[in-house]
Amino acid sequence: MVSEQGSRRFVADGGSTFVTEFDCDESAVRAVSRSLAAVKGVSEIELEPLYNRVEVDALDRMIRHANGRDGSVLVEFTIEGCTVHVTDERVIQICFDEDGSAMTDDDC
């Protein structure tokens, strides 16, 4: 379940960034998949599987562990033409250029 609606902001270089938060009862992997589908305007089953780009069990464990221990984690990966950041604060940031290409960390 999402704690608040995602927001989309436009980046000065012509790209876009989608930012959302997810609740502790939702896994990071599920939240990323749901958010990425929303950004791309497709169903989750139409997306490339996340496990092709990131170790999904490790992502969930790292976010849960850091959140429970006052740690700090930022996981970044590229999928579906987007750069995805997931933090221990349960924030997902999805960055992409208007042409659909992934933006670098510096642009995001």
mmCIF file with all atom_site columns, C-alpha atoms in Angstrom:
data_model
loop_
_atom_site.group_PDB
_atom_site.id
_atom_site.type_symbol
_atom_site.label_atom_id
_atom_site.label_alt_id
_atom_site.label_comp_id
_atom_site.label_asym_id
_atom_site.label_entity_id
_atom_site.label_seq_id
_atom_site.pdbx_PDB_ins_code
_atom_site.Cartn_x
_atom_site.Cartn_y
_atom_site.Cartn_z
_atom_site.occupancy
_atom_site.B_iso_or_equiv
_atom_site.pdbx_formal_charge
_atom_site.auth_seq_id
_atom_site.auth_comp_id
_atom_site.auth_asym_id
_atom_site.auth_atom_id
_atom_site.pdbx_PDB_model_num
ATOM 1   C CA . MET A 1 1   ? 0.000  0.000   0.000   1.00 0.00 ? 1   MET A CA 1
ATOM 2   C CA . VAL A 1 2   ? 1.305  3.450   -0.852  1.00 0.00 ? 2   VAL A CA 1
ATOM 3   C CA . SER A 1 3   ? 1.510  5.951   1.969   1.00 0.00 ? 3   SER A CA 1
ATOM 4   C CA . GLU A 1 4   ? 1.109  8.861   -0.414  1.00 0.00 ? 4   GLU A CA 1
ATOM 5   C CA . GLN A 1 5   ? 0.611  9.390   -4.103  1.00 0.00 ? 5   GLN A CA 1
ATOM 6   C CA . GLY A 1 6   ? 3.666  9.599   -6.314  1.00 0.00 ? 6   GLY A CA 1
ATOM 7   C CA . SER A 1 7   ? 4.685  12.913  -7.713  1.00 0.00 ? 7   SER A CA 1
ATOM 8   C CA . ARG A 1 8   ? 6.283  13.705  -11.019 1.00 0.00 ? 8   ARG A CA 1
ATOM 9   C CA . ARG A 1 9   ? 8.620  16.608  -11.489 1.00 0.00 ? 9   ARG A CA 1
ATOM 10  C CA . PHE A 1 10  ? 10.355 17.764  -14.608 1.00 0.00 ? 10  PHE A CA 1
ATOM 11  C CA . VAL A 1 11  ? 14.117 18.101  -14.646 1.00 0.00 ? 11  VAL A CA 1
ATOM 12  C CA . ALA A 1 12  ? 15.709 21.174  -16.250 1.00 0.00 ? 12  ALA A CA 1
ATOM 13  C CA . ASP A 1 13  ? 17.514 19.154  -18.931 1.00 0.00 ? 13  ASP A CA 1
ATOM 14  C CA . GLY A 1 14  ? 14.230 17.853  -20.337 1.00 0.00 ? 14  GLY A CA 1
ATOM 15  C CA . GLY A 1 15  ? 13.923 14.691  -18.285 1.00 0.00 ? 15  GLY A CA 1
ATOM 16  C CA . SER A 1 16  ? 11.399 13.671  -15.687 1.00 0.00 ? 16  SER A CA 1
ATOM 17  C CA . THR A 1 17  ? 11.625 12.258  -12.199 1.00 0.00 ? 17  THR A CA 1
ATOM 18  C CA . PHE A 1 18  ? 8.899  10.299  -10.449 1.00 0.00 ? 18  PHE A CA 1
ATOM 19  C CA . VAL A 1 19  ? 9.163  10.099  -6.662  1.00 0.00 ? 19  VAL A CA 1
ATOM 20  C CA . THR A 1 20  ? 7.008  7.992   -4.354  1.00 0.00 ? 20  THR A CA 1
ATOM 21  C CA . GLU A 1 21  ? 7.101  6.412   -0.914  1.00 0.00 ? 21  GLU A CA 1
ATOM 22  C CA . PHE A 1 22  ? 6.007  2.951   0.134   1.00 0.00 ? 22  PHE A CA 1
ATOM 23  C CA . ASP A 1 23  ? 4.810  1.521   3.437   1.00 0.00 ? 23  ASP A CA 1
ATOM 24  C CA . CYS A 1 24  ? 6.689  -0.987  5.548   1.00 0.00 ? 24  CYS A CA 1
ATOM 25  C CA . ASP A 1 25  ? 4.097  -3.676  4.771   1.00 0.00 ? 25  ASP A CA 1
ATOM 26  C CA . GLU A 1 26  ? 5.056  -3.572  1.062   1.00 0.00 ? 26  GLU A CA 1
ATOM 27  C CA . SER A 1 27  ? 8.326  -5.010  -0.205  1.00 0.00 ? 27  SER A CA 1
ATOM 28  C CA . ALA A 1 28  ? 10.746 -2.717  -2.022  1.00 0.00 ? 28  ALA A CA 1
ATOM 29  C CA . VAL A 1 29  ? 10.607 -5.006  -5.057  1.00 0.00 ? 29  VAL A CA 1
ATOM 30  C CA . ARG A 1 30  ? 6.809  -4.850  -5.239  1.00 0.00 ? 30  ARG A CA 1
ATOM 31  C CA . ALA A 1 31  ? 6.832  -1.071  -4.799  1.00 0.00 ? 31  ALA A CA 1
ATOM 32  C CA . VAL A 1 32  ? 9.448  -0.591  -7.534  1.00 0.00 ? 32  VAL A CA 1
ATOM 33  C CA . SER A 1 33  ? 7.532  -2.835  -9.927  1.00 0.00 ? 33  SER A CA 1
ATOM 34  C CA . ARG A 1 34  ? 4.246  -1.033  -9.241  1.00 0.00 ? 34  ARG A CA 1
ATOM 35  C CA . SER A 1 35  ? 5.854  2.411   -9.559  1.00 0.00 ? 35  SER A CA 1
ATOM 36  C CA . LEU A 1 36  ? 7.748  1.560   -12.731 1.00 0.00 ? 36  LEU A CA 1
ATOM 37  C CA . ALA A 1 37  ? 4.568  0.252   -14.352 1.00 0.00 ? 37  ALA A CA 1
ATOM 38  C CA . ALA A 1 38  ? 2.775  3.477   -13.438 1.00 0.00 ? 38  ALA A CA 1
ATOM 39  C CA . VAL A 1 39  ? 5.565  5.622   -14.905 1.00 0.00 ? 39  VAL A CA 1
ATOM 40  C CA . LYS A 1 40  ? 5.704  3.588   -18.105 1.00 0.00 ? 40  LYS A CA 1
ATOM 41  C CA . GLY A 1 41  ? 1.918  3.373   -18.409 1.00 0.00 ? 41  GLY A CA 1
ATOM 42  C CA . VAL A 1 42  ? 1.900  -0.414  -18.719 1.00 0.00 ? 42  VAL A CA 1
ATOM 43  C CA . SER A 1 43  ? 0.896  -3.391  -16.625 1.00 0.00 ? 43  SER A CA 1
ATOM 44  C CA . GLU A 1 44  ? 3.532  -4.913  -14.336 1.00 0.00 ? 44  GLU A CA 1
ATOM 45  C CA . ILE A 1 45  ? 3.572  -8.123  -16.387 1.00 0.00 ? 45  ILE A CA 1
ATOM 46  C CA . GLU A 1 46  ? 4.691  -6.129  -19.440 1.00 0.00 ? 46  GLU A CA 1
ATOM 47  C CA . LEU A 1 47  ? 7.873  -4.971  -17.692 1.00 0.00 ? 47  LEU A CA 1
ATOM 48  C CA . GLU A 1 48  ? 11.255 -6.622  -17.835 1.00 0.00 ? 48  GLU A CA 1
ATOM 49  C CA . PRO A 1 49  ? 11.537 -8.742  -14.667 1.00 0.00 ? 49  PRO A CA 1
ATOM 50  C CA . LEU A 1 50  ? 13.406 -6.874  -11.926 1.00 0.00 ? 50  LEU A CA 1
ATOM 51  C CA . TYR A 1 51  ? 15.494 -9.972  -11.213 1.00 0.00 ? 51  TYR A CA 1
ATOM 52  C CA . ASN A 1 52  ? 17.208 -9.406  -14.578 1.00 0.00 ? 52  ASN A CA 1
ATOM 53  C CA . ARG A 1 53  ? 18.751 -6.205  -13.167 1.00 0.00 ? 53  ARG A CA 1
ATOM 54  C CA . VAL A 1 54  ? 18.959 -6.565  -9.394  1.00 0.00 ? 54  VAL A CA 1
ATOM 55  C CA . GLU A 1 55  ? 19.014 -9.367  -6.828  1.00 0.00 ? 55  GLU A CA 1
ATOM 56  C CA . VAL A 1 56  ? 15.451 -8.913  -5.584  1.00 0.00 ? 56  VAL A CA 1
ATOM 57  C CA . ASP A 1 57  ? 15.803 -10.771 -2.280  1.00 0.00 ? 57  ASP A CA 1
ATOM 58  C CA . ALA A 1 58  ? 18.924 -8.785  -1.421  1.00 0.00 ? 58  ALA A CA 1
ATOM 59  C CA . LEU A 1 59  ? 17.196 -5.491  -2.247  1.00 0.00 ? 59  LEU A CA 1
ATOM 60  C CA . ASP A 1 60  ? 14.305 -6.269  0.101   1.00 0.00 ? 60  ASP A CA 1
ATOM 61  C CA . ARG A 1 61  ? 16.647 -7.467  2.862   1.00 0.00 ? 61  ARG A CA 1
ATOM 62  C CA . MET A 1 62  ? 18.917 -4.407  2.626   1.00 0.00 ? 62  MET A CA 1
ATOM 63  C CA . ILE A 1 63  ? 16.025 -1.947  2.786   1.00 0.00 ? 63  ILE A CA 1
ATOM 64  C CA . ARG A 1 64  ? 14.387 -3.771  5.731   1.00 0.00 ? 64  ARG A CA 1
ATOM 65  C CA . HIS A 1 65  ? 17.684 -4.138  7.595   1.00 0.00 ? 65  HIS A CA 1
ATOM 66  C CA . ALA A 1 66  ? 18.782 -0.503  7.165   1.00 0.00 ? 66  ALA A CA 1
ATOM 67  C CA . ASN A 1 67  ? 15.322 0.758   8.082   1.00 0.00 ? 67  ASN A CA 1
ATOM 68  C CA . GLY A 1 68  ? 15.289 -1.293  11.278  1.00 0.00 ? 68  GLY A CA 1
ATOM 69  C CA . ARG A 1 69  ? 18.806 -0.308  12.321  1.00 0.00 ? 69  ARG A CA 1
ATOM 70  C CA . ASP A 1 70  ? 18.956 3.414   11.547  1.00 0.00 ? 70  ASP A CA 1
ATOM 71  C CA . GLY A 1 71  ? 21.260 2.582   8.668   1.00 0.00 ? 71  GLY A CA 1
ATOM 72  C CA . SER A 1 72  ? 21.512 4.314   5.337   1.00 0.00 ? 72  SER A CA 1
ATOM 73  C CA . VAL A 1 73  ? 21.130 2.521   2.014   1.00 0.00 ? 73  VAL A CA 1
ATOM 74  C CA . LEU A 1 74  ? 20.738 3.740   -1.548  1.00 0.00 ? 74  LEU A CA 1
ATOM 75  C CA . VAL A 1 75  ? 20.389 1.149   -4.286  1.00 0.00 ? 75  VAL A CA 1
ATOM 76  C CA . GLU A 1 76  ? 20.582 2.330   -7.892  1.00 0.00 ? 76  GLU A CA 1
ATOM 77  C CA . PHE A 1 77  ? 19.960 0.334   -11.038 1.00 0.00 ? 77  PHE A CA 1
ATOM 78  C CA . THR A 1 78  ? 18.780 0.881   -14.600 1.00 0.00 ? 78  THR A CA 1
ATOM 79  C CA . ILE A 1 79  ? 15.771 -0.886  -16.096 1.00 0.00 ? 79  ILE A CA 1
ATOM 80  C CA . GLU A 1 80  ? 13.215 -0.141  -18.816 1.00 0.00 ? 80  GLU A CA 1
ATOM 81  C CA . GLY A 1 81  ? 15.073 3.016   -19.846 1.00 0.00 ? 81  GLY A CA 1
ATOM 82  C CA . CYS A 1 82  ? 14.874 4.407   -16.311 1.00 0.00 ? 82  CYS A CA 1
ATOM 83  C CA . THR A 1 83  ? 17.354 4.916   -13.510 1.00 0.00 ? 83  THR A CA 1
ATOM 84  C CA . VAL A 1 84  ? 15.807 3.725   -10.254 1.00 0.00 ? 84  VAL A CA 1
ATOM 85  C CA . HIS A 1 85  ? 16.914 4.754   -6.755  1.00 0.00 ? 85  HIS A CA 1
ATOM 86  C CA . VAL A 1 86  ? 15.547 2.973   -3.691  1.00 0.00 ? 86  VAL A CA 1
ATOM 87  C CA . THR A 1 87  ? 16.423 4.234   -0.216  1.00 0.00 ? 87  THR A CA 1
ATOM 88  C CA . ASP A 1 88  ? 16.183 2.915   3.322   1.00 0.00 ? 88  ASP A CA 1
ATOM 89  C CA . GLU A 1 89  ? 13.627 5.683   3.941   1.00 0.00 ? 89  GLU A CA 1
ATOM 90  C CA . ARG A 1 90  ? 11.289 3.751   1.610   1.00 0.00 ? 90  ARG A CA 1
ATOM 91  C CA . VAL A 1 91  ? 11.526 6.321   -1.151  1.00 0.00 ? 91  VAL A CA 1
ATOM 92  C CA . ILE A 1 92  ? 11.650 5.350   -4.817  1.00 0.00 ? 92  ILE A CA 1
ATOM 93  C CA . GLN A 1 93  ? 12.933 7.815   -7.388  1.00 0.00 ? 93  GLN A CA 1
ATOM 94  C CA . ILE A 1 94  ? 12.592 6.929   -11.073 1.00 0.00 ? 94  ILE A CA 1
ATOM 95  C CA . CYS A 1 95  ? 14.432 9.176   -13.538 1.00 0.00 ? 95  CYS A CA 1
ATOM 96  C CA . PHE A 1 96  ? 14.128 9.160   -17.310 1.00 0.00 ? 96  PHE A CA 1
ATOM 97  C CA . ASP A 1 97  ? 14.665 11.434  -20.284 1.00 0.00 ? 97  ASP A CA 1
ATOM 98  C CA . GLU A 1 98  ? 11.666 12.433  -22.356 1.00 0.00 ? 98  GLU A CA 1
ATOM 99  C CA . ASP A 1 99  ? 12.962 10.095  -25.066 1.00 0.00 ? 99  ASP A CA 1
ATOM 100 C CA . GLY A 1 100 ? 12.757 7.222   -22.568 1.00 0.00 ? 100 GLY A CA 1
ATOM 101 C CA . SER A 1 101 ? 16.494 6.829   -21.945 1.00 0.00 ? 101 SER A CA 1
ATOM 102 C CA . ALA A 1 102 ? 17.878 6.456   -18.433 1.00 0.00 ? 102 ALA A CA 1
ATOM 103 C CA . MET A 1 103 ? 19.374 9.475   -16.767 1.00 0.00 ? 103 MET A CA 1
ATOM 104 C CA . THR A 1 104 ? 22.665 9.243   -14.903 1.00 0.00 ? 104 THR A CA 1
ATOM 105 C CA . ASP A 1 105 ? 22.881 9.677   -11.154 1.00 0.00 ? 105 ASP A CA 1
ATOM 106 C CA . ASP A 1 106 ? 24.165 13.231  -11.647 1.00 0.00 ? 106 ASP A CA 1
ATOM 107 C CA . ASP A 1 107 ? 21.100 14.129  -13.750 1.00 0.00 ? 107 ASP A CA 1
ATOM 108 C CA . CYS A 1 108 ? 18.578 12.412  -11.509 1.00 0.00 ? 108 CYS A CA 1
#
